[in-house]
mmCIF file of C-alpha atoms and ligand atoms in Angstrom:
data_model
loop_
_atom_site.group_PDB
_atom_site.id
_atom_site.type_symbol
_atom_site.label_atom_id
_atom_site.label_comp_id
_atom_site.label_asym_id
_atom_site.label_seq_id
_atom_site.Cartn_x
_atom_site.Cartn_y
_atom_site.Cartn_z
ATOM 1 C CA MET A 177 67.669 -26.008 80.156
ATOM 2 C CA GLU A 178 68.680 -23.955 77.179
ATOM 3 C CA ARG A 179 71.259 -25.623 74.928
ATOM 4 C CA PRO A 180 74.298 -23.450 74.333
ATOM 5 C CA ALA A 181 74.837 -22.382 70.744
ATOM 6 C CA ILE A 182 77.526 -24.277 68.862
ATOM 7 C CA ALA A 183 79.606 -21.105 68.582
ATOM 8 C CA GLY A 184 79.246 -20.595 72.354
ATOM 9 C CA GLY A 185 77.029 -18.554 74.665
ATOM 10 C CA LYS A 186 73.321 -17.971 74.252
ATOM 11 C CA PRO A 187 71.708 -18.120 70.781
ATOM 12 C CA VAL A 188 71.496 -14.655 69.174
ATOM 13 C CA ARG A 189 67.697 -14.948 69.166
ATOM 14 C CA GLU A 190 65.147 -16.881 71.176
ATOM 15 C CA THR A 191 62.623 -17.593 68.433
ATOM 16 C CA LYS A 192 63.310 -19.382 65.186
ATOM 17 C CA ILE A 193 63.425 -17.480 61.921
ATOM 18 C CA PHE A 194 62.872 -19.369 58.639
ATOM 19 C CA TYR A 195 64.498 -18.726 55.287
ATOM 20 C CA GLY A 196 61.330 -17.667 53.483
ATOM 21 C CA HIS A 197 57.722 -16.859 54.214
ATOM 22 C CA GLN A 198 54.761 -15.554 52.233
ATOM 23 C CA TYR A 199 53.109 -12.256 53.136
ATOM 24 C CA ILE A 200 49.308 -12.388 52.943
ATOM 25 C CA ASP A 201 47.158 -9.472 54.127
ATOM 26 C CA GLU A 202 43.405 -8.805 54.410
ATOM 27 C CA ASP A 203 43.174 -7.525 50.789
ATOM 28 C CA ASP A 204 44.588 -10.813 49.550
ATOM 29 C CA ILE A 205 42.117 -12.821 51.625
ATOM 30 C CA GLN A 206 39.165 -10.700 50.490
ATOM 31 C CA ALA A 207 40.196 -11.077 46.838
ATOM 32 C CA VAL A 208 39.989 -14.872 47.128
ATOM 33 C CA VAL A 209 36.701 -14.781 49.052
ATOM 34 C CA ASP A 210 35.173 -12.554 46.355
ATOM 35 C CA VAL A 211 35.989 -15.173 43.712
ATOM 36 C CA LEU A 212 34.437 -17.926 45.824
ATOM 37 C CA LYS A 213 31.193 -15.922 45.903
ATOM 38 C CA SER A 214 31.291 -15.313 42.117
ATOM 39 C CA ASP A 215 30.148 -17.404 39.130
ATOM 40 C CA TYR A 216 33.600 -18.533 37.976
ATOM 41 C CA LEU A 217 36.095 -20.602 39.941
ATOM 42 C CA THR A 218 38.191 -21.377 36.853
ATOM 43 C CA CYS A 219 38.513 -19.991 33.278
ATOM 44 C CA GLY A 220 36.838 -16.821 34.551
ATOM 45 C CA PRO A 221 37.550 -13.082 34.369
ATOM 46 C CA LYS A 222 40.382 -13.154 36.922
ATOM 47 C CA ILE A 223 42.505 -15.203 34.522
ATOM 48 C CA THR A 224 42.260 -12.583 31.771
ATOM 49 C CA GLU A 225 42.786 -9.777 34.266
ATOM 50 C CA LEU A 226 45.954 -11.410 35.631
ATOM 51 C CA GLU A 227 47.322 -12.113 32.160
ATOM 52 C CA GLN A 228 46.784 -8.451 31.193
ATOM 53 C CA LYS A 229 48.403 -7.284 34.407
ATOM 54 C CA LEU A 230 51.486 -9.447 33.835
ATOM 55 C CA CYS A 231 51.795 -8.074 30.282
ATOM 56 C CA GLU A 232 51.597 -4.519 31.633
ATOM 57 C CA LEU A 233 54.156 -5.266 34.330
ATOM 58 C CA THR A 234 56.721 -6.814 31.992
ATOM 59 C CA GLY A 235 55.949 -5.269 28.627
ATOM 60 C CA ALA A 236 55.434 -8.737 27.103
ATOM 61 C CA ASN A 237 52.752 -9.043 24.398
ATOM 62 C CA TYR A 238 51.215 -12.274 25.703
ATOM 63 C CA ALA A 239 50.867 -14.106 29.014
ATOM 64 C CA VAL A 240 49.599 -17.649 29.609
ATOM 65 C CA VAL A 241 49.041 -18.402 33.286
ATOM 66 C CA CYS A 242 49.305 -22.021 34.427
ATOM 67 C CA SER A 243 48.672 -24.169 37.486
ATOM 68 C CA ASN A 244 52.349 -23.843 38.506
ATOM 69 C CA GLY A 245 55.744 -22.822 37.178
ATOM 70 C CA THR A 246 56.755 -26.364 36.288
ATOM 71 C CA ALA A 247 53.681 -26.784 34.071
ATOM 72 C CA ALA A 248 54.563 -23.438 32.485
ATOM 73 C CA LEU A 249 58.080 -24.691 31.664
ATOM 74 C CA HIS A 250 56.640 -27.900 30.220
ATOM 75 C CA ILE A 251 54.333 -26.088 27.796
ATOM 76 C CA ALA A 252 57.153 -23.681 26.918
ATOM 77 C CA ALA A 253 59.370 -26.615 25.926
ATOM 78 C CA LEU A 254 56.523 -28.195 23.947
ATOM 79 C CA SER A 255 55.828 -24.897 22.182
ATOM 80 C CA ALA A 256 59.523 -24.646 21.287
ATOM 81 C CA SER A 257 59.009 -28.042 19.556
ATOM 82 C CA VAL A 258 61.375 -29.801 21.958
ATOM 83 C CA GLY A 259 60.923 -33.531 21.372
ATOM 84 C CA GLU A 260 62.387 -37.024 21.327
ATOM 85 C CA GLY A 261 66.168 -37.027 20.756
ATOM 86 C CA ASP A 262 66.614 -33.253 21.174
ATOM 87 C CA GLU A 263 68.977 -31.581 23.620
ATOM 88 C CA VAL A 264 68.148 -28.709 25.958
ATOM 89 C CA ILE A 265 70.954 -26.750 27.611
ATOM 90 C CA THR A 266 70.536 -25.626 31.223
ATOM 91 C CA THR A 267 72.387 -24.996 34.499
ATOM 92 C CA PRO A 268 72.827 -27.535 37.293
ATOM 93 C CA ILE A 269 72.380 -24.828 39.978
ATOM 94 C CA THR A 270 68.594 -24.754 39.853
ATOM 95 C CA PHE A 271 65.471 -26.518 40.949
ATOM 96 C CA ALA A 272 65.001 -29.841 39.148
ATOM 97 C CA ALA A 273 62.045 -28.506 37.118
ATOM 98 C CA SER A 274 64.372 -26.474 34.834
ATOM 99 C CA ALA A 275 65.838 -29.735 33.518
ATOM 100 C CA ASN A 276 62.822 -32.012 34.015
ATOM 101 C CA CYS A 277 60.855 -30.007 31.424
ATOM 102 C CA ALA A 278 63.255 -31.373 28.781
ATOM 103 C CA LEU A 279 62.807 -34.946 30.035
ATOM 104 C CA TYR A 280 59.005 -34.552 29.901
ATOM 105 C CA CYS A 281 59.371 -33.961 26.155
ATOM 106 C CA GLY A 282 61.719 -36.916 25.584
ATOM 107 C CA ALA A 283 64.732 -34.622 25.230
ATOM 108 C CA ARG A 284 68.062 -34.748 27.052
ATOM 109 C CA PRO A 285 69.132 -31.965 29.430
ATOM 110 C CA VAL A 286 72.722 -30.864 28.827
ATOM 111 C CA PHE A 287 74.236 -29.229 31.903
ATOM 112 C CA VAL A 288 76.590 -26.314 31.363
ATOM 113 C CA ASP A 289 78.729 -24.772 34.096
ATOM 114 C CA ILE A 290 78.105 -21.456 35.832
ATOM 115 C CA ASN A 291 80.175 -18.320 36.144
ATOM 116 C CA PRO A 292 81.908 -18.852 39.515
ATOM 117 C CA GLU A 293 81.139 -15.325 40.757
ATOM 118 C CA THR A 294 77.631 -14.506 39.475
ATOM 119 C CA TYR A 295 76.522 -18.168 39.739
ATOM 120 C CA ASN A 296 74.475 -17.894 36.530
ATOM 121 C CA ILE A 297 75.017 -20.023 33.420
ATOM 122 C CA ASP A 298 78.124 -19.019 31.436
ATOM 123 C CA PRO A 299 77.064 -17.932 27.901
ATOM 124 C CA GLN A 300 80.387 -18.968 26.369
ATOM 125 C CA LYS A 301 80.007 -22.493 27.745
ATOM 126 C CA VAL A 302 76.463 -22.557 26.360
ATOM 127 C CA GLU A 303 77.832 -21.882 22.888
ATOM 128 C CA GLU A 304 80.449 -24.625 23.269
ATOM 129 C CA ALA A 305 77.776 -27.160 24.252
ATOM 130 C CA ILE A 306 75.591 -26.642 21.160
ATOM 131 C CA THR A 307 75.229 -29.666 18.858
ATOM 132 C CA PRO A 308 72.993 -30.323 15.834
ATOM 133 C CA ARG A 309 70.460 -31.786 18.304
ATOM 134 C CA THR A 310 70.214 -28.677 20.510
ATOM 135 C CA LYS A 311 66.708 -27.179 20.411
ATOM 136 C CA ALA A 312 66.475 -24.781 23.344
ATOM 137 C CA VAL A 313 68.296 -23.163 26.239
ATOM 138 C CA VAL A 314 66.609 -22.938 29.652
ATOM 139 C CA ALA A 315 68.448 -20.074 31.384
ATOM 140 C CA VAL A 316 67.757 -19.594 35.087
ATOM 141 C CA ASP A 317 67.885 -16.209 36.827
ATOM 142 C CA TYR A 318 69.410 -17.757 39.931
ATOM 143 C CA THR A 319 68.557 -15.845 43.153
ATOM 144 C CA GLY A 320 66.733 -13.184 41.077
ATOM 145 C CA GLN A 321 69.793 -11.796 39.326
ATOM 146 C CA SER A 322 69.121 -11.753 35.592
ATOM 147 C CA VAL A 323 71.160 -14.069 33.430
ATOM 148 C CA ASP A 324 73.212 -12.156 30.891
ATOM 149 C CA LEU A 325 70.458 -12.153 28.269
ATOM 150 C CA ALA A 326 72.214 -10.206 25.484
ATOM 151 C CA PRO A 327 74.929 -12.788 24.683
ATOM 152 C CA LEU A 328 72.465 -15.660 25.205
ATOM 153 C CA LEU A 329 69.969 -14.129 22.769
ATOM 154 C CA LYS A 330 72.719 -13.629 20.210
ATOM 155 C CA ILE A 331 73.906 -17.246 20.524
ATOM 156 C CA CYS A 332 70.357 -18.603 20.338
ATOM 157 C CA LYS A 333 69.580 -16.513 17.277
ATOM 158 C CA GLU A 334 72.743 -17.618 15.474
ATOM 159 C CA HIS A 335 72.028 -21.298 16.135
ATOM 160 C CA ASN A 336 68.254 -21.101 15.702
ATOM 161 C CA LEU A 337 67.497 -22.093 19.307
ATOM 162 C CA THR A 338 64.621 -21.002 21.540
ATOM 163 C CA LEU A 339 65.675 -19.113 24.673
ATOM 164 C CA ILE A 340 63.403 -20.056 27.578
ATOM 165 C CA GLU A 341 64.084 -17.992 30.691
ATOM 166 C CA ASP A 342 63.313 -19.811 33.932
ATOM 167 C CA GLY A 343 62.449 -16.630 35.811
ATOM 168 C CA ALA A 344 61.032 -18.385 38.875
ATOM 169 C CA HIS A 345 63.195 -16.034 40.981
ATOM 170 C CA VAL A 346 63.251 -12.958 38.769
ATOM 171 C CA ILE A 347 59.966 -11.080 39.165
ATOM 172 C CA GLY A 348 60.782 -7.411 39.843
ATOM 173 C CA THR A 349 64.261 -7.524 38.270
ATOM 174 C CA LYS A 350 65.220 -5.385 35.271
ATOM 175 C CA TYR A 351 67.825 -6.213 32.626
ATOM 176 C CA ASN A 352 69.269 -3.103 30.949
ATOM 177 C CA GLY A 353 66.320 -1.111 32.300
ATOM 178 C CA GLN A 354 63.684 -3.482 30.918
ATOM 179 C CA MET A 355 61.627 -5.787 33.169
ATOM 180 C CA ASN A 356 62.595 -9.425 32.756
ATOM 181 C CA GLY A 357 59.685 -11.191 31.114
ATOM 182 C CA SER A 358 59.699 -9.512 27.714
ATOM 183 C CA ILE A 359 63.260 -10.180 26.579
ATOM 184 C CA ALA A 360 63.774 -13.940 26.050
ATOM 185 C CA ASP A 361 61.598 -15.897 23.573
ATOM 186 C CA MET A 362 59.595 -17.123 26.568
ATOM 187 C CA THR A 363 59.909 -16.319 30.274
ATOM 188 C CA MET A 364 58.437 -18.258 33.182
ATOM 189 C CA PHE A 365 57.502 -16.843 36.588
ATOM 190 C CA SER A 366 56.496 -19.047 39.529
ATOM 191 C CA PHE A 367 54.020 -18.066 42.218
ATOM 192 C CA HIS A 368 54.949 -20.734 44.764
ATOM 193 C CA PRO A 369 54.720 -19.401 48.366
ATOM 194 C CA VAL A 370 58.479 -19.003 48.833
ATOM 195 C CA LYS A 371 58.716 -16.799 45.718
ATOM 196 C CA THR A 372 58.364 -12.996 45.847
ATOM 197 C CA VAL A 373 54.685 -13.034 44.748
ATOM 198 C CA THR A 374 52.418 -15.996 45.502
ATOM 199 C CA GLY A 375 49.166 -17.624 44.481
ATOM 200 C CA GLY A 376 49.632 -20.711 46.675
ATOM 201 C CA GLU A 377 50.671 -22.401 43.438
ATOM 202 C CA GLY A 378 50.828 -20.808 40.012
ATOM 203 C CA GLY A 379 53.016 -19.922 37.067
ATOM 204 C CA VAL A 380 53.052 -17.998 33.821
ATOM 205 C CA ILE A 381 54.774 -18.025 30.459
ATOM 206 C CA LEU A 382 55.315 -14.638 28.869
ATOM 207 C CA THR A 383 56.146 -14.173 25.192
ATOM 208 C CA ASN A 384 56.082 -11.530 22.471
ATOM 209 C CA GLU A 385 55.374 -13.978 19.647
ATOM 210 C CA GLU A 386 51.827 -14.727 18.589
ATOM 211 C CA ALA A 387 52.689 -18.139 17.122
ATOM 212 C CA LEU A 388 54.183 -19.282 20.434
ATOM 213 C CA TYR A 389 51.224 -17.815 22.329
ATOM 214 C CA LYS A 390 48.757 -19.892 20.311
ATOM 215 C CA LYS A 391 50.711 -23.071 20.960
ATOM 216 C CA LEU A 392 50.980 -22.313 24.665
ATOM 217 C CA LEU A 393 47.201 -21.897 24.895
ATOM 218 C CA LEU A 394 46.659 -25.264 23.228
ATOM 219 C CA PHE A 395 49.124 -27.147 25.426
ATOM 220 C CA ARG A 396 47.697 -25.561 28.598
ATOM 221 C CA SER A 397 44.263 -26.996 27.961
ATOM 222 C CA HIS A 398 44.259 -30.524 26.463
ATOM 223 C CA GLY A 399 45.283 -29.385 22.973
ATOM 224 C CA ILE A 400 41.660 -28.352 22.516
ATOM 225 C CA THR A 401 40.657 -25.344 20.417
ATOM 226 C CA ARG A 402 37.477 -23.419 19.670
ATOM 227 C CA ASP A 403 39.312 -21.230 17.153
ATOM 228 C CA VAL A 404 38.019 -22.071 13.633
ATOM 229 C CA GLU A 405 41.423 -21.196 12.132
ATOM 230 C CA GLN A 406 43.103 -23.957 14.162
ATOM 231 C CA MET A 407 40.457 -26.592 13.309
ATOM 232 C CA ARG A 408 40.936 -29.398 10.777
ATOM 233 C CA HIS A 409 37.212 -29.741 10.025
ATOM 234 C CA GLU A 410 34.223 -27.453 9.542
ATOM 235 C CA PRO A 411 32.493 -26.673 12.880
ATOM 236 C CA GLU A 412 29.406 -28.849 13.226
ATOM 237 C CA GLY A 413 27.587 -26.350 15.427
ATOM 238 C CA PRO A 414 27.996 -23.824 18.238
ATOM 239 C CA TRP A 415 29.056 -26.603 20.688
ATOM 240 C CA TYR A 416 31.865 -27.759 18.446
ATOM 241 C CA TYR A 417 35.535 -27.886 19.445
ATOM 242 C CA GLU A 418 38.505 -29.975 18.379
ATOM 243 C CA GLN A 419 41.492 -31.561 20.018
ATOM 244 C CA VAL A 420 44.384 -30.887 17.633
ATOM 245 C CA GLU A 421 47.413 -31.575 19.899
ATOM 246 C CA LEU A 422 48.084 -33.712 22.967
ATOM 247 C CA GLY A 423 47.850 -31.069 25.682
ATOM 248 C CA TYR A 424 47.348 -31.131 29.433
ATOM 249 C CA ASN A 425 45.122 -29.588 32.045
ATOM 250 C CA TYR A 426 47.546 -26.977 33.364
ATOM 251 C CA ARG A 427 44.918 -24.298 33.975
ATOM 252 C CA MET A 428 45.051 -21.904 36.911
ATOM 253 C CA THR A 429 41.973 -21.330 39.094
ATOM 254 C CA ASP A 430 40.385 -17.903 39.495
ATOM 255 C CA MET A 431 41.119 -18.088 43.234
ATOM 256 C CA GLN A 432 44.851 -18.327 42.476
ATOM 257 C CA ALA A 433 44.612 -15.550 39.875
ATOM 258 C CA ALA A 434 42.775 -13.218 42.290
ATOM 259 C CA LEU A 435 45.396 -13.801 44.960
ATOM 260 C CA ILE A 436 48.247 -13.114 42.523
ATOM 261 C CA ILE A 437 46.536 -9.931 41.229
ATOM 262 C CA SER A 438 46.221 -8.679 44.794
ATOM 263 C CA GLN A 439 49.838 -9.631 45.556
ATOM 264 C CA LEU A 440 51.110 -7.841 42.430
ATOM 265 C CA ASP A 441 49.694 -4.593 43.835
ATOM 266 C CA LYS A 442 52.216 -5.050 46.637
ATOM 267 C CA LEU A 443 55.144 -5.856 44.332
ATOM 268 C CA PRO A 444 56.747 -2.369 44.573
ATOM 269 C CA MET A 445 56.684 -2.716 48.356
ATOM 270 C CA PHE A 446 58.096 -6.265 48.176
ATOM 271 C CA ILE A 447 60.877 -5.064 45.854
ATOM 272 C CA ARG A 448 61.801 -2.147 48.121
ATOM 273 C CA ARG A 449 62.021 -4.298 51.243
ATOM 274 C CA ARG A 450 63.971 -7.126 49.603
ATOM 275 C CA LYS A 451 66.486 -4.622 48.241
ATOM 276 C CA GLU A 452 66.846 -3.036 51.696
ATOM 277 C CA ILE A 453 67.556 -6.375 53.341
ATOM 278 C CA VAL A 454 70.017 -7.447 50.638
ATOM 279 C CA ALA A 455 71.858 -4.105 51.016
ATOM 280 C CA LYS A 456 72.192 -4.695 54.768
ATOM 281 C CA TYR A 457 73.533 -8.223 54.245
ATOM 282 C CA ASN A 458 75.940 -7.104 51.527
ATOM 283 C CA GLU A 459 77.236 -4.260 53.652
ATOM 284 C CA ALA A 460 77.791 -6.564 56.613
ATOM 285 C CA PHE A 461 79.491 -9.366 54.674
ATOM 286 C CA SER A 462 81.358 -7.706 51.807
ATOM 287 C CA ASN A 463 84.483 -6.801 53.772
ATOM 288 C CA MET A 464 84.775 -10.169 55.538
ATOM 289 C CA PRO A 465 87.474 -12.323 53.870
ATOM 290 C CA GLU A 466 85.792 -15.498 55.212
ATOM 291 C CA LEU A 467 82.698 -14.800 53.074
ATOM 292 C CA PHE A 468 82.168 -14.250 49.358
ATOM 293 C CA VAL A 469 79.329 -11.994 48.223
ATOM 294 C CA GLN A 470 77.596 -12.926 44.940
ATOM 295 C CA ARG A 471 78.793 -10.640 42.145
ATOM 296 C CA GLU A 472 76.179 -8.541 40.363
ATOM 297 C CA ILE A 473 76.419 -7.860 36.647
ATOM 298 C CA PRO A 474 75.792 -4.139 35.953
ATOM 299 C CA GLU A 475 73.001 -5.012 33.456
ATOM 300 C CA SER A 476 70.835 -6.523 36.209
ATOM 301 C CA ASP A 477 68.866 -4.267 38.567
ATOM 302 C CA THR A 478 68.126 -7.173 40.856
ATOM 303 C CA THR A 479 65.212 -7.940 43.137
ATOM 304 C CA ARG A 480 66.623 -10.835 45.091
ATOM 305 C CA HIS A 481 64.457 -13.894 45.777
ATOM 306 C CA LEU A 482 67.245 -15.752 47.618
ATOM 307 C CA TYR A 483 70.240 -14.469 49.544
ATOM 308 C CA ILE A 484 73.211 -16.805 49.248
ATOM 309 C CA LEU A 485 75.896 -16.764 51.923
ATOM 310 C CA ARG A 486 79.051 -18.326 50.479
ATOM 311 C CA ILE A 487 81.791 -19.348 52.857
ATOM 312 C CA VAL A 488 85.446 -19.238 51.837
ATOM 313 C CA SER A 489 86.329 -22.736 53.076
ATOM 314 C CA GLU A 490 90.090 -22.096 53.244
ATOM 315 C CA LYS A 491 89.578 -19.313 55.785
ATOM 316 C CA LEU A 492 87.373 -21.228 58.255
ATOM 317 C CA THR A 493 87.925 -24.310 60.380
ATOM 318 C CA ILE A 494 84.385 -25.565 59.730
ATOM 319 C CA ASP A 495 82.661 -26.642 56.530
ATOM 320 C CA ARG A 496 79.293 -25.604 55.126
ATOM 321 C CA LYS A 497 77.384 -28.335 56.979
ATOM 322 C CA GLU A 498 78.839 -27.271 60.320
ATOM 323 C CA PHE A 499 78.212 -23.594 59.530
ATOM 324 C CA PHE A 500 74.606 -24.455 58.643
ATOM 325 C CA GLU A 501 74.177 -26.321 61.937
ATOM 326 C CA ALA A 502 75.783 -23.495 63.902
ATOM 327 C CA LEU A 503 73.259 -21.059 62.361
ATOM 328 C CA GLY A 504 70.447 -23.441 63.328
ATOM 329 C CA ALA A 505 71.729 -23.429 66.916
ATOM 330 C CA GLU A 506 71.416 -19.620 66.830
ATOM 331 C CA ASN A 507 67.764 -20.146 65.764
ATOM 332 C CA ILE A 508 68.477 -18.995 62.211
ATOM 333 C CA CYS A 509 66.896 -21.703 60.033
ATOM 334 C CA CYS A 510 68.466 -21.708 56.605
ATOM 335 C CA ASN A 511 68.332 -23.776 53.440
ATOM 336 C CA VAL A 512 70.636 -24.715 50.567
ATOM 337 C CA HIS A 513 69.815 -23.780 46.953
ATOM 338 C CA TYR A 514 70.654 -25.956 45.092
ATOM 339 C CA ILE A 515 71.960 -29.495 45.011
ATOM 340 C CA PRO A 516 73.309 -29.770 41.429
ATOM 341 C CA VAL A 517 70.437 -31.369 39.517
ATOM 342 C CA TYR A 518 72.564 -34.137 37.995
ATOM 343 C CA TYR A 519 73.545 -35.399 41.486
ATOM 344 C CA PHE A 520 70.051 -36.840 41.927
ATOM 345 C CA PRO A 521 69.695 -40.641 41.619
ATOM 346 C CA TYR A 522 67.182 -40.258 38.788
ATOM 347 C CA TYR A 523 69.766 -38.341 36.765
ATOM 348 C CA GLU A 524 72.536 -40.759 37.772
ATOM 349 C CA LYS A 525 70.427 -43.520 36.305
ATOM 350 C CA LEU A 526 70.308 -41.551 33.042
ATOM 351 C CA GLY A 527 74.115 -41.547 32.901
ATOM 352 C CA TYR A 528 75.037 -38.185 34.430
ATOM 353 C CA HIS A 529 77.943 -38.163 36.880
ATOM 354 C CA LYS A 530 79.796 -35.880 39.262
ATOM 355 C CA GLY A 531 82.555 -33.792 37.717
ATOM 356 C CA LEU A 532 80.461 -32.367 34.846
ATOM 357 C CA CYS A 533 80.410 -28.771 36.110
ATOM 358 C CA PRO A 534 83.275 -28.011 38.548
ATOM 359 C CA HIS A 535 82.253 -24.416 39.379
ATOM 360 C CA ALA A 536 78.697 -25.508 40.192
ATOM 361 C CA GLU A 537 79.941 -28.381 42.335
ATOM 362 C CA LYS A 538 82.319 -26.123 44.280
ATOM 363 C CA LEU A 539 79.527 -23.579 44.785
ATOM 364 C CA TYR A 540 77.232 -26.255 46.181
ATOM 365 C CA GLU A 541 79.867 -27.156 48.824
ATOM 366 C CA GLU A 542 80.034 -23.572 50.125
ATOM 367 C CA ILE A 543 76.531 -22.075 50.130
ATOM 368 C CA ILE A 544 73.796 -21.431 52.648
ATOM 369 C CA THR A 545 70.554 -19.592 51.878
ATOM 370 C CA LEU A 546 69.901 -16.961 54.548
ATOM 371 C CA PRO A 547 66.402 -15.736 55.513
ATOM 372 C CA LEU A 548 65.003 -13.192 53.043
ATOM 373 C CA TYR A 549 61.356 -12.193 52.841
ATOM 374 C CA TYR A 550 59.185 -9.092 52.980
ATOM 375 C CA ALA A 551 57.968 -9.433 56.561
ATOM 376 C CA MET A 552 61.428 -9.699 58.159
ATOM 377 C CA SER A 553 61.923 -6.930 60.710
ATOM 378 C CA ASP A 554 65.156 -4.951 60.988
ATOM 379 C CA ALA A 555 65.767 -6.828 64.246
ATOM 380 C CA ASP A 556 65.409 -10.138 62.384
ATOM 381 C CA VAL A 557 67.952 -9.003 59.797
ATOM 382 C CA GLU A 558 70.329 -7.809 62.523
ATOM 383 C CA SER A 559 70.087 -11.148 64.324
ATOM 384 C CA VAL A 560 70.990 -13.039 61.138
ATOM 385 C CA ILE A 561 74.005 -10.762 60.602
ATOM 386 C CA GLU A 562 75.007 -11.099 64.250
ATOM 387 C CA ALA A 563 74.800 -14.901 64.081
ATOM 388 C CA VAL A 564 76.904 -15.078 60.912
ATOM 389 C CA LYS A 565 79.553 -12.765 62.393
ATOM 390 C CA LYS A 566 79.581 -14.696 65.658
ATOM 391 C CA ILE A 567 80.166 -18.011 63.873
ATOM 392 C CA VAL A 568 82.850 -16.566 61.605
ATOM 393 C CA ALA A 569 84.666 -15.039 64.586
ATOM 394 C CA PHE A 570 84.519 -18.337 66.463
ATOM 395 C CA TYR A 571 85.777 -20.537 63.614
ATOM 396 C CA ARG A 572 88.123 -18.130 61.794
ATOM 397 C CA ARG A 573 91.314 -19.898 60.738
HETATM 398 C C1 PLP B 43 60.191 -22.695 42.070
HETATM 399 C C2 PLP B 43 61.000 -22.995 40.884
HETATM 400 C C3 PLP B 43 60.492 -23.698 39.785
HETATM 401 C C4 PLP B 43 59.155 -24.395 39.792
HETATM 402 O O1 PLP B 43 58.091 -23.563 40.042
HETATM 403 P P1 PLP B 43 56.748 -24.204 40.647
HETATM 404 O O2 PLP B 43 55.786 -23.073 40.547
HETATM 405 O O3 PLP B 43 57.060 -24.587 42.069
HETATM 406 O O4 PLP B 43 56.379 -25.367 39.821
HETATM 407 C C5 PLP B 43 61.289 -23.844 38.657
HETATM 408 N N1 PLP B 43 62.520 -23.329 38.608
HETATM 409 C C6 PLP B 43 63.053 -22.667 39.652
HETATM 410 C C7 PLP B 43 64.432 -22.103 39.515
HETATM 411 C C8 PLP B 43 62.323 -22.494 40.827
HETATM 412 O O5 PLP B 43 62.873 -21.853 41.862
#
């Protein structure tokens, strides 16, 4: 027997819909198969082709693709000379990797509160958190909306800090008409399957500065160089190379690169569809007092990676957990992005505690990530809207 939905009656849809899903077509599959039949599975021509394509897309001078976005953030922090005893400022409303990259380098993440309406890090609070130990700022484009880069760049310049943009969500977004990726000192994209463009796993760091580019290349591949200018000794022969830093193996395979190249050809189509869906959600929810719609800054022409439904707790008789469960009972499977990073036991152990960032903590209590991905049909979108409205109507205070 069918279980009634929590908000009464039959569920709005019979089949489950998930919050995110990759879109892979025959071109994508063929691109990967072609690499498997070629001479190079790694360090081959697809890597260079992808790096060039990402530079063209964003206008950045250099791109260094990596095995995943987290590895990309790690080498960005290393290239910014983040080390033992340094501090790195970031937001708590993000995936743990944005802060972990500081810990990898022996530095301490310093969490700064968000703007309560845009949900991105508050530049003024960034400035207040700077100390003589601060080395870098990791600014996250949460949901795909660009952080306000202009004030952050100004602050970083004044205090001699490196601005690393965690753009895991941002591909396709423009800030003041310019694609994100060429504005901060370094920008990371992730190609995890829930992101707008995927390679299974994968990441990139984009930069305009040659000195940073050279460091990134070293850290990506064991700290090893074949460039005579970077060597300490005379080459002993054509086989010769040197390890001059302690780097890692964070290389991407050519199969990943081929898949990402093929996916990037579909980016305009992904952008269009995501914007359409977000417009439908915004239209449906913006005049409902029980819901708060994320505020957009005019500088950001946003391609949304995540759609955040925020409930106004005072106007409903249920909390976020109950709302989440009610959506599940309607066969709308959601998620929550994010648990504030410093809530995690590992961070607790390092001395962080609740109460650090009140706006972020309040946000976490009220948010649900709704389904948003290219392959959603209009009927899927309508069923999500219908379910949200049904639950609000049922539990309105
Ligand atoms: C996905 C994500 C990452 C990590 O990217 P991976 O490619 O999964 O390593 C980092 N930061 C944010 C905000 C993310 O969403």
